[in-house]
C-alpha positions as semicolon CSV with decimal commas, in nm:
position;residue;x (nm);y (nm);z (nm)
1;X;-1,003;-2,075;0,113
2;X;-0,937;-1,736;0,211
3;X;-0,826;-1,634;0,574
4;X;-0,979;-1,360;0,742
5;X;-0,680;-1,274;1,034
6;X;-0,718;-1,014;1,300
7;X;-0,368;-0,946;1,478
8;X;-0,367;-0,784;1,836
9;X;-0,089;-0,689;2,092
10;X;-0,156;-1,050;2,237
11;X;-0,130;-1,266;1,931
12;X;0,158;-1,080;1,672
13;X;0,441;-1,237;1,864
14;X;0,309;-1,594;1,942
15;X;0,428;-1,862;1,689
16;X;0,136;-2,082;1,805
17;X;-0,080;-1,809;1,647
18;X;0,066;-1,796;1,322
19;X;0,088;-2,205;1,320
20;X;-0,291;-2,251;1,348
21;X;-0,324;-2,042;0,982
22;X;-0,441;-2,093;0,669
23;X;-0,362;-1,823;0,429
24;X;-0,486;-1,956;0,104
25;X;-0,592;-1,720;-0,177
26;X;-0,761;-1,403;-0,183
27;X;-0,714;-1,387;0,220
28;X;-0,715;-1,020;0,440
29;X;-0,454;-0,969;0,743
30;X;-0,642;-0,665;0,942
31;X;-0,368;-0,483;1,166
32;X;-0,572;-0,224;1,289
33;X;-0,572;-0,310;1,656
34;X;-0,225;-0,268;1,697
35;X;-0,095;0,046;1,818
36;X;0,149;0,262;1,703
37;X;0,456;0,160;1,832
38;X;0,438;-0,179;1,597
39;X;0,577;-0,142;1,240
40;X;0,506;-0,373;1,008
41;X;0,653;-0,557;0,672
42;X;0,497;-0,760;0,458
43;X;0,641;-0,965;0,168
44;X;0,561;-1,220;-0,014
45;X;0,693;-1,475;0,183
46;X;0,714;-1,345;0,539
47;X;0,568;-1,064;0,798
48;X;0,783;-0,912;1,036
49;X;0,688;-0,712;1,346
50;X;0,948;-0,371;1,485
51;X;0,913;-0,269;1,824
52;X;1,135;-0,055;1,952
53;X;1,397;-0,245;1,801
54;X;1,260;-0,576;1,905
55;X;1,176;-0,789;1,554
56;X;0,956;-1,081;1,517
57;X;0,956;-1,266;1,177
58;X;0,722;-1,554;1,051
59;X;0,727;-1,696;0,735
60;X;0,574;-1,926;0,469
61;X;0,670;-2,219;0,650
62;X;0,574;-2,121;1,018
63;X;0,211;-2,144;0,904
64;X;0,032;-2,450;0,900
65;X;-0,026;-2,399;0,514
66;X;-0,098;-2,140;0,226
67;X;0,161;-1,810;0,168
68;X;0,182;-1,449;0,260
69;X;0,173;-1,405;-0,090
70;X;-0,171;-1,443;-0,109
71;X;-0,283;-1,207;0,096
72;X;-0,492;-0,902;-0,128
73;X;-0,629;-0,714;0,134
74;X;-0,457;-0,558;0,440
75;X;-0,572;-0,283;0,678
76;X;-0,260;-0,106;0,866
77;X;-0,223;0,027;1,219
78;X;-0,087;0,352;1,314
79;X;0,250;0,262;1,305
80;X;0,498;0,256;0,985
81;X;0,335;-0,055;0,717
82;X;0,530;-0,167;0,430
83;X;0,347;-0,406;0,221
84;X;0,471;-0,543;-0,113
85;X;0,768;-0,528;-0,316
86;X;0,828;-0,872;-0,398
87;X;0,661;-1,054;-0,734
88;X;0,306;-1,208;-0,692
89;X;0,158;-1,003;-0,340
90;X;-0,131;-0,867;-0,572
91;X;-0,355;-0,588;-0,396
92;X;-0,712;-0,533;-0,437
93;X;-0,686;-0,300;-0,103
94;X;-0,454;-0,170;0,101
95;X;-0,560;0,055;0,389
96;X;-0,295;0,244;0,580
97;X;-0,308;0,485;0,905
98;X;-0,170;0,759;1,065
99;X;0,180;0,624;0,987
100;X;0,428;0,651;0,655
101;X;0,348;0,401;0,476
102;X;0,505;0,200;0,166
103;X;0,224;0,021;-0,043
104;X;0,376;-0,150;-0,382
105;X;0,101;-0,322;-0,604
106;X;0,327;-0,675;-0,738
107;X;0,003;-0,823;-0,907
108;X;-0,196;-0,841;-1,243
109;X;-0,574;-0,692;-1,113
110;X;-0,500;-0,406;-1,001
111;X;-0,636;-0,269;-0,694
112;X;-0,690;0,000;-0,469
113;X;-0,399;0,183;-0,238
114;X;-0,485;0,432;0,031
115;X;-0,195;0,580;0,265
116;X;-0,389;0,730;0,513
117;X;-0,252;0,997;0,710
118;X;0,115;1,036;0,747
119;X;0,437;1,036;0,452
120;X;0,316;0,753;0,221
121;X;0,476;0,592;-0,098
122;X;0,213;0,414;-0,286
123;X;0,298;0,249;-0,607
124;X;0,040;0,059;-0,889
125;X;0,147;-0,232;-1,054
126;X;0,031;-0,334;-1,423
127;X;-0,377;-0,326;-1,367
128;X;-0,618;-0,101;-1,378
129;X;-0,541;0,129;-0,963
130;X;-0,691;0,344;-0,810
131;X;-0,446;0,545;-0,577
132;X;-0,517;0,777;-0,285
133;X;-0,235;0,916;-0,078
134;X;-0,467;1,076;0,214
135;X;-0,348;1,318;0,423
136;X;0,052;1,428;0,441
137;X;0,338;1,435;0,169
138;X;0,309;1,153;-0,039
139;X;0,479;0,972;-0,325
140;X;0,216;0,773;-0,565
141;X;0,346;0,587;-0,896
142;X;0,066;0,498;-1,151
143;X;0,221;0,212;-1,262
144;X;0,075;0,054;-1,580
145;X;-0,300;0,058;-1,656
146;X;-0,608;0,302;-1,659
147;X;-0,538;0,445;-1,309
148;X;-0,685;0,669;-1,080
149;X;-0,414;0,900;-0,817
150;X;-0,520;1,211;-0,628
151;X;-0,277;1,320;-0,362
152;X;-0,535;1,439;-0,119
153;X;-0,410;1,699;0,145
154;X;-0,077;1,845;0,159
155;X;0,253;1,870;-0,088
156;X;0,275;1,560;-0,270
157;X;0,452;1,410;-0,572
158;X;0,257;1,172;-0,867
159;X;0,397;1,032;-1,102
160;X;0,161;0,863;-1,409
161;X;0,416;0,617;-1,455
162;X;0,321;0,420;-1,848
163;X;-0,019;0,373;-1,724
164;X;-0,319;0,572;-1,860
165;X;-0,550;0,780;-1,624
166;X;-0,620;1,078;-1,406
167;X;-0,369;1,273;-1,180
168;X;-0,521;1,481;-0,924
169;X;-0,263;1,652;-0,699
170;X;-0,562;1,777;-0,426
171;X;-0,537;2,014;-0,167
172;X;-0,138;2,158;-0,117
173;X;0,160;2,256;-0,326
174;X;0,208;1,927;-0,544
175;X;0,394;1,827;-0,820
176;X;0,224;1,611;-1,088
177;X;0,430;1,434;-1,356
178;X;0,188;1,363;-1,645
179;X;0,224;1,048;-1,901
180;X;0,200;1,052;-2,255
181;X;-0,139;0,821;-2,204
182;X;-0,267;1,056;-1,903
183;X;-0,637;1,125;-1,986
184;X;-0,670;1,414;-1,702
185;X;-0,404;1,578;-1,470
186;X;-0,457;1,893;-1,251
187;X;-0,284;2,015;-0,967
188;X;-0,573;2,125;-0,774
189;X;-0,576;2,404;-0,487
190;X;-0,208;2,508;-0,403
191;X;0,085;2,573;-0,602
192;X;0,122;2,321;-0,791
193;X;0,406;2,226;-1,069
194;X;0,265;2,043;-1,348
195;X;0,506;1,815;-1,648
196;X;0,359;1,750;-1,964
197;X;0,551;1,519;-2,155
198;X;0,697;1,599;-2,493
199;X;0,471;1,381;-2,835
């Protein structure tokens, strides 16, 4: 059944925490207690904790059963998150904060990414996305699909990837690199640099 898990300063580094867990499918690891001096990874297999050099690692078998892999939903903290990049972690919502984030949709549903504040790289995978870098210069790849990306504030960089969709650059100087299946694209307020590709 899906696991519902809260991680605070007091339980990120205890094993016995982790051990108790059940992270079957469709479960939600919310972060945002933390503060911003913990960085966090996320992979399909593991979750590792950076302080100030200091690393804590749990994985797949330090639980008492299910897989990292099955967690869909994940709210950061204010530090630096990375969540994704290896097959089968499939969002349906990824929440970042203040920090630069690194978001990578591995799954089939698609889902929604949202960077927060701070220098984000968000990146769809083959459903349908909807992408929203938030505040600071961000990086967001469409992916495959009928997907949804809008910058938001400052200079960022999107990419429509094969997917179909809208591109929305948002407030800034951006730089929007249109598909040959992109249904919309627009800088919006700024200077903006816009590539349309070539039928």
């Amino acid at each position: 059944m899906p696991a519902f898990i809260v991680i605070t300063t007091s339980n990120f580094y205890d094993p016995s925490f982790w051990s108790g867990l059940d992270i079957g499918p469709n479960s939600t690891i919310d972060a945002s207690a933390l503060n911003d001096q913990v960085d966090i990874t996320i992979t399909g297999n593991s979750i590792e904790f950076n302080v100030a050099g200091y690393n804590w690692t749990f994985s797949d078998s330090d639980l008492a059963s299910g897989s990292f892999s099955e967690v869909v939903q994940f709210e950061g903290n204010d530090g630096n998150s990375t969540v994704g990049g290896s097959v089968g972690l499939d969002a349906s919502g990824y929440i970042g904060g203040s920090g630069d984030d690194t978001f990578v949709d591995d799954g089939l549903d698609g889902g929604a990414l949202d960077g927060g504040d701070g220098d984000d790289i968000l990146t769809g995978g083959v459903g349908n996305n909807n992408i929203d870098g938030g505040k600071g210069n961000d990086i967001l790849h469409g992916g495959d699909g009928n997907n949804n990306l809008d910058g938001g504030h400052d200079d960022d960089i999107l990419y429509a990837d094969n997917g179909s969709g809208n591109l929305i650059g948002g407030h800034g100087d951006d730089i929007v690199y249109a598909g040959l299946n992109t249904t919309y694209a627009a800088g919006g307020s700024g200077s903006d640099t816009l590539y349309v590709p070539k039928v």
